[in-house]
Amino acid sequence: RIMRPDDANVAGNVHGGTILKMIEEAGAIISTRHCNSQAGEPCVAALARVERTDFLSPVCIGEVANVSAEITYTSRHSVEVQVNVMSENILTGAKKVTNKATLWYVPLSLKNVNKVLEVPPIQYVRKEQEDEGKKRYEEQKLDRLETKQRNGDVIFPIINPEPHTVGYSQSSLIHLVGPSDCTLLGFVHGGVTMKLMDEVAGIVAARHCKTNIVTASVDAINFHEKIKKGSVITISGRMTFTSNKSMEIEVFVDADPFVDETRERYRAVSAFFTYVSLSKDGKPLPVPQLLTETEDEKRRFEEGKGRYLQTKAKRQAQLQQAAQ
Amino acid sequence: RIMRPDDANVAGNVHGGTILKMIEEAGAIISTRHCNSQAGEPCVAALARVERTDFLSPVCIGEVANVSAEITYTSRHSVEVQVNVMSENILTGAKKVTNKATLWYVPLSLKNVNKVLEVPPIQYVRKEQEDEGKKRYEEQKLDRLETKQRNGDVIFPIINPEPHTVGYSQSSLIHLVGPSDCTLLGFVHGGVTMKLMDEVAGIVAARHCKTNIVTASVDAINFHEKIKKGSVITISGRMTFTSNKSMEIEVFVDADPFVDETRERYRAVSAFFTYVSLSKDGKPLPVPQLLTETEDEKRRFEEGKGRYLQTKAKRQAQLQQAAQ
Amino acid sequence: RIMRPDDANVAGNVHGGTILKMIEEAGAIISTRHCNSQAGEPCVAALARVERTDFLSPVCIGEVANVSAEITYTSRHSVEVQVNVMSENILTGAKKVTNKATLWYVPLSLKNVNKVLEVPPIQYVRKEQEDEGKKRYEEQKLDRLETKQRNGDVIFPIINPEPHTVGYSQSSLIHLVGPSDCTLLGFVHGGVTMKLMDEVAGIVAARHCKTNIVTASVDAINFHEKIKKGSVITISGRMTFTSNKSMEIEVFVDADPFVDETRERYRAVSAFFTYVSLSKDGKPLPVPQLLTETEDEKRRFEEGKGRYLQTKAKRQAQLQQAAQ
């Protein structure tokens, strides 16, 4: 569809969150269709995880985003979908790849939302495709277990923070979940959550460097728990790490199903977003260094540095491979 | 994309206006892309006309609408686009044709919005395709001239109207044109206007018969004049004719560019919408007859009857042709 | 959240209605959460009244609005919430207070929408806080009774009105209430209604003075009756008074639950909005005087003058108090 002014920031760059939302909608359609392709209980595919996603080039207002999706692996209870986004300037005809994303979905029964159904297997052209898919499946399963640990963290507000400290840029947003945010089952679309997460992360990044910022990448996001219609969700973000030209922001989503007495507030999602700062002609700008004060902040900075160096090393390995 | 609660009425049927808006967006993308496919001045395709469109079957919340578009004819300054909409129930896999629409676009220069540019010609597989296209082009050109005449009409409010009279159900809506309603040129998307027109027509129909109503068809719509960002548009609708099971509503769009002092309020678009009333299980219901009071109302009723009988005759001729 | 192009007028100033909607959402969340904090029937807090609200400074596209809410008083069946809005330019870090609003909510049972539940009492730090709250509670209760009287008024259209008369700028808008406009109980959010009211009032003001206008204040708004999903609401506005630099517009909301045959159209809300006209550099401009023609118009002008002088006197008293 055509990108509109509301999809973009003041400089005309489309929010990463808008792209994530479109990716997720495409993934939900193709995986729901696949899981209902055999006779049996009708189901809706729910987003369980999005793998790390790089935003290769910014999209602008007036461009058309073309989204294509393909199922690349099925386990017994989950579907892996690859989604590609191309942005096309329909005036010049220029096309560029914006994103390649990998999403995992799980089919939930329409009659009983807590029942996970079986996924019809797909046919692989080559045996290796199945093996590679299986390897990706095992890896993401492991990673999902790990992030569950990290989830106790809460963001406290700081009074009169100094510029460039963690407390100075941290932000949070509350949203009341309405009907258009939800699937047929009455739970929030993963894409809606990701769009709000990107919005908060963008505010944190802009507060820190006070320039035009764009989403560069999103670390793997795990959706631990469903969020019901009528819940209030609090999305909080804080900066964890800065390199010379990038900022890493941790985002938490907490859901408060406050009309449902049986449940306490719970952590539904958490993720890391990376932003870069752009000059008026679209070049990356240096980023002010994050000032860490507490022990926890220093620890999170080091952990962020670890993720940054790991990603950098992976990318260089890929470039070398490609060059060979 | 997946149809959401906000796209639909209380009974879960997607508004015809939502479908029209999607059709128009697809048409605008394919024709803008085509008109910029040759070197020359960059341009944006503006909607000039939509041919009569039938809504073959209602679309429901949760279904996926697939829109495909194809250029079928080009004249020197205009492009004909055929758009098909299929709705797909991704739970059952059932697909049905929802709409087939024909739209005409005109390329306007990005630098000078009053300049109409030349359209690169398309290649036809068979010579007859070009001849048939040319015939459709001449017909719509003639029809556009004719509707221009009808445009002086204004809707006056009636105090304490009786049920089932024209004054009882007539309605109007004002809308301030915002940035997301507009193209790159700063003029309202044709699809946005059609969505508002359908909204008003739907309110007129519901006020008349007080049941669940759905759009059955839209007569050819001509877009006489562009509407600028920041304008206030008034969309007014009145019932003109009822058959046993359908209602015809005339809709006018008037634009008031009130921040631009040099222009008066003007008629931008007008069209006829046909609605049917549906029971809870989706069967067509009888419609209360429209009570006409003034001479003008009686004349418009007769004209509406003429259009109704003409359409009916055409459809029967097509059915007979198909049966042969 | 970040203010988007669609939240603002052509000059980039965010609509007062967008701010009102955000205020009401914050108030609804905090009061619903409070009313569900004790074991008992689950409920949703419904807006009963908004006290007079001044817009202290305009907010622009790209700024972040920070909304904070606090419960300041509880009676047996109602909750008073204070909401503060700060706008923050995240590029410069500049913050300013935009609004301070006081809202009253009433808890309605989720199982039976006509049942008003009891509100858990809050703890006051000082005894005077409770006494002052009680005084505010009694005052608003009295005022709610008074406005009920004024509600018979209807706006009639005028044919070919002269510029600057009441008939020239009066406007009305219809809106079909969709799912996203509603709470879990299926009734329109107070904030949605206020946003539409501000939209109509803004169009009246702009038609009168044909310049960029912004909301300066809103008089106390009482929500007499709930509005159900699927209703058509008509929002009408007319100018009642002009001072040298401000315009007062009266706005009515009438609801037409036309699929529910047992109910007639009824007046749901009414309120006065005050607007000022701004030059391109944001300075207040003189406003053309309103031309009153009928006896009713002259009477309403005098009443508006009374409200204007009263507010002015109150503000000066506050300034003197502050100076002492």
mmCIF file of N, CA and C in Angstrom, chain A residues 91-182:
data_model
loop_
_atom_site.group_PDB
_atom_site.id
_atom_site.type_symbol
_atom_site.label_atom_id
_atom_site.label_comp_id
_atom_site.label_asym_id
_atom_site.label_seq_id
_atom_site.Cartn_x
_atom_site.Cartn_y
_atom_site.Cartn_z
ATOM 1 N N LEU A 91 7.049 6.766 -8.978
ATOM 2 C CA LEU A 91 7.363 7.835 -9.938
ATOM 3 C C LEU A 91 8.602 7.486 -10.750
ATOM 4 N N THR A 92 9.628 6.955 -10.085
ATOM 5 C CA THR A 92 10.871 6.649 -10.802
ATOM 6 C C THR A 92 10.951 5.175 -11.169
ATOM 7 N N GLY A 93 10.113 4.343 -10.537
ATOM 8 C CA GLY A 93 10.187 2.912 -10.800
ATOM 9 C C GLY A 93 11.254 2.209 -9.970
ATOM 10 N N ALA A 94 12.045 2.992 -9.194
ATOM 11 C CA ALA A 94 13.122 2.391 -8.400
ATOM 12 C C ALA A 94 12.555 1.504 -7.305
ATOM 13 N N LYS A 95 13.156 0.305 -7.167
ATOM 14 C CA LYS A 95 12.742 -0.617 -6.119
ATOM 15 C C LYS A 95 13.931 -0.946 -5.237
ATOM 16 N N LYS A 96 13.714 -1.104 -3.955
ATOM 17 C CA LYS A 96 14.801 -1.600 -3.105
ATOM 18 C C LYS A 96 14.233 -2.503 -2.031
ATOM 19 N N VAL A 97 15.077 -3.454 -1.599
ATOM 20 C CA VAL A 97 14.679 -4.355 -0.522
ATOM 21 C C VAL A 97 14.740 -3.576 0.781
ATOM 22 N N THR A 98 13.665 -3.593 1.546
ATOM 23 C CA THR A 98 13.605 -2.868 2.802
ATOM 24 C C THR A 98 13.855 -3.795 3.972
ATOM 25 N N ASN A 99 13.287 -4.958 3.918
ATOM 26 C CA ASN A 99 13.323 -5.898 5.029
ATOM 27 C C ASN A 99 13.237 -7.322 4.559
ATOM 28 N N LYS A 100 13.853 -8.189 5.326
ATOM 29 C CA LYS A 100 13.583 -9.620 5.217
ATOM 30 C C LYS A 100 13.354 -10.088 6.635
ATOM 31 N N ALA A 101 12.206 -10.616 6.899
ATOM 32 C CA ALA A 101 11.903 -10.988 8.268
ATOM 33 C C ALA A 101 11.487 -12.447 8.340
ATOM 34 N N THR A 102 11.758 -13.071 9.483
ATOM 35 C CA THR A 102 11.347 -14.448 9.734
ATOM 36 C C THR A 102 10.441 -14.456 10.952
ATOM 37 N N LEU A 103 9.240 -15.023 10.803
ATOM 38 C CA LEU A 103 8.292 -15.038 11.912
ATOM 39 C C LEU A 103 7.855 -16.468 12.210
ATOM 40 N N TRP A 104 7.554 -16.720 13.463
ATOM 41 C CA TRP A 104 7.051 -18.025 13.887
ATOM 42 C C TRP A 104 5.623 -17.885 14.391
ATOM 43 N N TYR A 105 4.736 -18.720 13.880
ATOM 44 C CA TYR A 105 3.338 -18.686 14.303
ATOM 45 C C TYR A 105 2.914 -20.028 14.888
ATOM 46 N N VAL A 106 1.918 -19.967 15.750
ATOM 47 C CA VAL A 106 1.375 -21.167 16.384
ATOM 48 C C VAL A 106 -0.138 -21.152 16.184
ATOM 49 N N PRO A 107 -0.751 -22.267 15.687
ATOM 50 C CA PRO A 107 -2.204 -22.255 15.451
ATOM 51 C C PRO A 107 -2.993 -22.505 16.735
ATOM 52 N N LEU A 108 -3.886 -21.579 17.076
ATOM 53 C CA LEU A 108 -4.739 -21.727 18.253
ATOM 54 C C LEU A 108 -6.162 -22.000 17.802
ATOM 55 N N SER A 109 -6.814 -22.920 18.486
ATOM 56 C CA SER A 109 -8.171 -23.292 18.109
ATOM 57 C C SER A 109 -9.131 -22.124 18.286
ATOM 58 N N LEU A 110 -10.037 -21.961 17.311
ATOM 59 C CA LEU A 110 -11.031 -20.889 17.396
ATOM 60 C C LEU A 110 -12.016 -21.161 18.527
ATOM 61 N N LYS A 111 -12.218 -22.438 18.840
ATOM 62 C CA LYS A 111 -13.202 -22.798 19.869
ATOM 63 C C LYS A 111 -12.603 -22.718 21.267
ATOM 64 N N ASN A 112 -11.320 -23.068 21.362
ATOM 65 C CA ASN A 112 -10.675 -23.064 22.672
ATOM 66 C C ASN A 112 -9.294 -22.459 22.503
ATOM 67 N N VAL A 113 -9.180 -21.245 22.929
ATOM 68 C CA VAL A 113 -7.995 -20.443 22.625
ATOM 69 C C VAL A 113 -6.729 -20.996 23.286
ATOM 70 N N ASN A 114 -6.879 -21.847 24.291
ATOM 71 C CA ASN A 114 -5.701 -22.398 24.944
ATOM 72 C C ASN A 114 -5.210 -23.700 24.310
ATOM 73 N N LYS A 115 -5.896 -24.143 23.241
ATOM 74 C CA LYS A 115 -5.525 -25.396 22.598
ATOM 75 C C LYS A 115 -4.681 -25.103 21.350
ATOM 76 N N VAL A 116 -3.467 -25.652 21.342
ATOM 77 C CA VAL A 116 -2.603 -25.507 20.173
ATOM 78 C C VAL A 116 -2.850 -26.684 19.243
ATOM 79 N N LEU A 117 -3.167 -26.386 17.978
ATOM 80 C CA LEU A 117 -3.492 -27.462 17.032
ATOM 81 C C LEU A 117 -2.249 -27.933 16.284
ATOM 82 N N GLU A 118 -2.422 -28.997 15.507
ATOM 83 C CA GLU A 118 -1.303 -29.490 14.704
ATOM 84 C C GLU A 118 -1.228 -28.771 13.359
ATOM 85 N N VAL A 119 -0.012 -28.629 12.866
ATOM 86 C CA VAL A 119 0.217 -27.902 11.615
ATOM 87 C C VAL A 119 0.376 -28.904 10.476
ATOM 88 N N PRO A 120 -0.363 -28.735 9.373
ATOM 89 C CA PRO A 120 -0.150 -29.627 8.227
ATOM 90 C C PRO A 120 1.282 -29.457 7.715
ATOM 91 N N PRO A 121 2.026 -30.532 7.471
ATOM 92 C CA PRO A 121 3.415 -30.387 7.010
ATOM 93 C C PRO A 121 3.491 -29.835 5.585
ATOM 94 N N ILE A 122 4.539 -29.088 5.275
ATOM 95 C CA ILE A 122 4.733 -28.625 3.896
ATOM 96 C C ILE A 122 5.679 -29.583 3.177
ATOM 97 N N GLN A 123 5.708 -29.472 1.831
ATOM 98 C CA GLN A 123 6.625 -30.281 1.026
ATOM 99 C C GLN A 123 7.899 -29.480 0.798
ATOM 100 N N TYR A 124 9.048 -30.120 0.962
ATOM 101 C CA TYR A 124 10.306 -29.435 0.688
ATOM 102 C C TYR A 124 10.839 -29.887 -0.658
ATOM 103 N N VAL A 125 11.399 -28.964 -1.425
ATOM 104 C CA VAL A 125 11.988 -29.325 -2.718
ATOM 105 C C VAL A 125 13.244 -30.157 -2.488
ATOM 106 N N ARG A 126 14.055 -29.708 -1.559
ATOM 107 C CA ARG A 126 15.274 -30.457 -1.244
ATOM 108 C C ARG A 126 15.265 -30.848 0.229
ATOM 109 N N LYS A 127 15.853 -31.983 0.513
ATOM 110 C CA LYS A 127 15.933 -32.492 1.888
ATOM 111 C C LYS A 127 16.648 -31.505 2.818
ATOM 112 N N GLU A 128 17.684 -30.813 2.306
ATOM 113 C CA GLU A 128 18.442 -29.872 3.145
ATOM 114 C C GLU A 128 17.556 -28.751 3.683
ATOM 115 N N GLN A 129 16.545 -28.356 2.874
ATOM 116 C CA GLN A 129 15.673 -27.269 3.336
ATOM 117 C C GLN A 129 15.004 -27.653 4.643
ATOM 118 N N GLU A 130 14.585 -28.915 4.702
ATOM 119 C CA GLU A 130 13.937 -29.365 5.922
ATOM 120 C C GLU A 130 14.921 -29.378 7.092
ATOM 121 N N ASP A 131 16.138 -29.850 6.825
ATOM 122 C CA ASP A 131 17.130 -29.924 7.896
ATOM 123 C C ASP A 131 17.506 -28.533 8.408
ATOM 124 N N GLU A 132 17.714 -27.605 7.471
ATOM 125 C CA GLU A 132 18.051 -26.240 7.877
ATOM 126 C C GLU A 132 16.924 -25.608 8.687
ATOM 127 N N GLY A 133 15.685 -25.857 8.239
ATOM 128 C CA GLY A 133 14.526 -25.338 8.962
ATOM 129 C C GLY A 133 14.457 -25.896 10.366
ATOM 130 N N LYS A 134 14.737 -27.166 10.466
ATOM 131 C CA LYS A 134 14.691 -27.818 11.777
ATOM 132 C C LYS A 134 15.726 -27.195 12.722
ATOM 133 N N LYS A 135 16.899 -26.903 12.156
ATOM 134 C CA LYS A 135 17.971 -26.287 12.947
ATOM 135 C C LYS A 135 17.509 -24.898 13.443
ATOM 136 N N ARG A 136 16.920 -24.114 12.542
ATOM 137 C CA ARG A 136 16.412 -22.791 12.945
ATOM 138 C C ARG A 136 15.346 -22.942 14.026
ATOM 139 N N TYR A 137 14.510 -23.981 13.858
ATOM 140 C CA TYR A 137 13.447 -24.206 14.827
ATOM 141 C C TYR A 137 14.011 -24.481 16.218
ATOM 142 N N GLU A 138 15.042 -25.342 16.285
ATOM 143 C CA GLU A 138 15.636 -25.679 17.586
ATOM 144 C C GLU A 138 16.287 -24.456 18.222
ATOM 145 N N GLU A 139 16.964 -23.677 17.387
ATOM 146 C CA GLU A 139 17.651 -22.490 17.898
ATOM 147 C C GLU A 139 16.699 -21.489 18.532
ATOM 148 N N GLN A 140 15.586 -21.237 17.832
ATOM 149 C CA GLN A 140 14.660 -20.221 18.342
ATOM 150 C C GLN A 140 13.965 -20.724 19.600
ATOM 151 N N LYS A 141 13.771 -22.059 19.682
ATOM 152 C CA LYS A 141 13.118 -22.635 20.852
ATOM 153 C C LYS A 141 13.974 -22.405 22.100
ATOM 154 N N LEU A 142 15.266 -22.608 21.922
ATOM 155 C CA LEU A 142 16.218 -22.393 23.003
ATOM 156 C C LEU A 142 16.206 -20.926 23.439
ATOM 157 N N ASP A 143 16.260 -20.052 22.452
ATOM 158 C CA ASP A 143 16.334 -18.620 22.744
ATOM 159 C C ASP A 143 15.086 -18.133 23.469
ATOM 160 N N ARG A 144 13.924 -18.713 23.127
ATOM 161 C CA ARG A 144 12.685 -18.318 23.783
ATOM 162 C C ARG A 144 12.704 -18.631 25.264
ATOM 163 N N LEU A 145 13.316 -19.769 25.606
ATOM 164 C CA LEU A 145 13.423 -20.136 27.014
ATOM 165 C C LEU A 145 14.290 -19.125 27.762
ATOM 166 N N GLU A 146 15.423 -18.743 27.120
ATOM 167 C CA GLU A 146 16.360 -17.834 27.773
ATOM 168 C C GLU A 146 15.746 -16.481 28.113
ATOM 169 N N THR A 147 15.029 -15.867 27.137
ATOM 170 C CA THR A 147 14.489 -14.521 27.399
ATOM 171 C C THR A 147 13.469 -14.514 28.512
ATOM 172 N N LYS A 148 12.854 -15.658 28.759
ATOM 173 C CA LYS A 148 11.856 -15.692 29.827
ATOM 174 C C LYS A 148 12.469 -15.267 31.163
ATOM 175 N N GLN A 149 13.744 -15.578 31.354
ATOM 176 C CA GLN A 149 14.406 -15.235 32.608
ATOM 177 C C GLN A 149 14.465 -13.725 32.834
ATOM 178 N N ARG A 150 14.810 -13.022 31.805
ATOM 179 C CA ARG A 150 15.134 -11.601 31.855
ATOM 180 C C ARG A 150 13.939 -10.717 32.231
ATOM 181 N N ASN A 151 12.782 -11.340 32.470
ATOM 182 C CA ASN A 151 11.573 -10.543 32.416
ATOM 183 C C ASN A 151 11.090 -9.863 33.692
ATOM 184 N N GLY A 152 11.885 -9.901 34.755
ATOM 185 C CA GLY A 152 11.413 -9.277 35.986
ATOM 186 C C GLY A 152 11.548 -7.760 36.013
ATOM 187 N N ASP A 153 12.378 -7.221 35.121
ATOM 188 C CA ASP A 153 12.782 -5.814 35.154
ATOM 189 C C ASP A 153 11.641 -4.791 35.037
ATOM 190 N N VAL A 154 11.752 -3.720 35.804
ATOM 191 C CA VAL A 154 10.756 -2.659 35.763
ATOM 192 C C VAL A 154 11.481 -1.324 35.588
ATOM 193 N N ILE A 155 10.821 -0.371 34.940
ATOM 194 C CA ILE A 155 11.434 0.945 34.742
ATOM 195 C C ILE A 155 10.857 1.944 35.744
ATOM 196 N N PHE A 156 11.738 2.526 36.583
ATOM 197 C CA PHE A 156 11.280 3.542 37.520
ATOM 198 C C PHE A 156 11.599 4.936 36.994
ATOM 199 N N PRO A 157 10.695 5.864 37.221
ATOM 200 C CA PRO A 157 10.960 7.220 36.741
ATOM 201 C C PRO A 157 12.029 7.899 37.591
ATOM 202 N N ILE A 158 12.783 8.793 36.968
ATOM 203 C CA ILE A 158 13.860 9.517 37.653
ATOM 204 C C ILE A 158 13.510 11.008 37.659
ATOM 205 N N ILE A 159 13.726 11.668 38.793
ATOM 206 C CA ILE A 159 13.395 13.085 38.908
ATOM 207 C C ILE A 159 14.601 13.918 38.456
ATOM 208 N N ASN A 160 14.332 14.909 37.625
ATOM 209 C CA ASN A 160 15.387 15.810 37.130
ATOM 210 C C ASN A 160 16.633 15.104 36.625
ATOM 211 N N PRO A 161 16.501 14.261 35.632
ATOM 212 C CA PRO A 161 17.677 13.538 35.153
ATOM 213 C C PRO A 161 18.592 14.451 34.330
ATOM 214 N N GLU A 162 19.865 14.124 34.312
ATOM 215 C CA GLU A 162 20.835 14.824 33.463
ATOM 216 C C GLU A 162 20.704 14.362 32.003
ATOM 217 N N PRO A 163 20.948 15.236 31.031
ATOM 218 C CA PRO A 163 20.964 14.812 29.618
ATOM 219 C C PRO A 163 21.929 13.644 29.405
ATOM 220 N N HIS A 164 21.527 12.770 28.482
ATOM 221 C CA HIS A 164 22.327 11.609 28.064
ATOM 222 C C HIS A 164 22.451 10.520 29.110
ATOM 223 N N THR A 165 21.789 10.664 30.255
ATOM 224 C CA THR A 165 21.707 9.525 31.173
ATOM 225 C C THR A 165 20.565 8.616 30.713
ATOM 226 N N VAL A 166 20.487 7.427 31.300
ATOM 227 C CA VAL A 166 19.419 6.487 30.970
ATOM 228 C C VAL A 166 18.054 7.078 31.367
ATOM 229 N N GLY A 167 18.018 7.685 32.558
ATOM 230 C CA GLY A 167 16.750 8.227 33.071
ATOM 231 C C GLY A 167 16.222 9.375 32.233
ATOM 232 N N TYR A 168 17.107 10.107 31.558
ATOM 233 C CA TYR A 168 16.712 11.277 30.790
ATOM 234 C C TYR A 168 15.830 10.919 29.597
ATOM 235 N N SER A 169 16.164 9.825 28.930
ATOM 236 C CA SER A 169 15.425 9.509 27.698
ATOM 237 C C SER A 169 14.365 8.424 27.888
ATOM 238 N N GLN A 170 14.362 7.740 29.058
ATOM 239 C CA GLN A 170 13.411 6.624 29.191
ATOM 240 C C GLN A 170 11.968 7.127 29.091
ATOM 241 N N SER A 171 11.092 6.331 28.515
ATOM 242 C CA SER A 171 9.747 6.787 28.186
ATOM 243 C C SER A 171 8.774 5.644 28.341
ATOM 244 N N SER A 172 7.530 5.981 28.609
ATOM 245 C CA SER A 172 6.540 4.922 28.519
ATOM 246 C C SER A 172 5.202 5.438 28.024
ATOM 247 N N LEU A 173 4.391 4.536 27.521
ATOM 248 C CA LEU A 173 3.154 4.862 26.815
ATOM 249 C C LEU A 173 2.110 3.843 27.253
ATOM 250 N N ILE A 174 0.898 4.305 27.511
ATOM 251 C CA ILE A 174 -0.129 3.318 27.798
ATOM 252 C C ILE A 174 -1.147 3.312 26.674
ATOM 253 N N HIS A 175 -1.744 2.169 26.420
ATOM 254 C CA HIS A 175 -2.699 2.031 25.324
ATOM 255 C C HIS A 175 -3.810 1.098 25.774
ATOM 256 N N LEU A 176 -5.029 1.515 25.514
ATOM 257 C CA LEU A 176 -6.186 0.685 25.820
ATOM 258 C C LEU A 176 -6.485 -0.152 24.573
ATOM 259 N N VAL A 177 -6.506 -1.456 24.716
ATOM 260 C CA VAL A 177 -6.640 -2.341 23.554
ATOM 261 C C VAL A 177 -8.072 -2.337 23.019
ATOM 262 N N GLY A 178 -8.248 -1.844 21.809
ATOM 263 C CA GLY A 178 -9.573 -1.755 21.193
ATOM 264 C C GLY A 178 -9.826 -2.883 20.211
ATOM 265 N N PRO A 179 -11.052 -2.975 19.670
ATOM 266 C CA PRO A 179 -11.406 -4.103 18.791
ATOM 267 C C PRO A 179 -10.549 -4.178 17.530
ATOM 268 N N SER A 180 -10.157 -3.030 16.963
ATOM 269 C CA SER A 180 -9.389 -3.085 15.723
ATOM 270 C C SER A 180 -7.951 -3.517 15.941
ATOM 271 N N ASP A 181 -7.525 -3.575 17.183
ATOM 272 C CA ASP A 181 -6.182 -4.066 17.485
ATOM 273 C C ASP A 181 -6.140 -5.586 17.536
ATOM 274 N N CYS A 182 -7.302 -6.233 17.461
ATOM 275 C CA CYS A 182 -7.374 -7.656 17.816
ATOM 276 C C CYS A 182 -7.690 -8.595 16.649
#
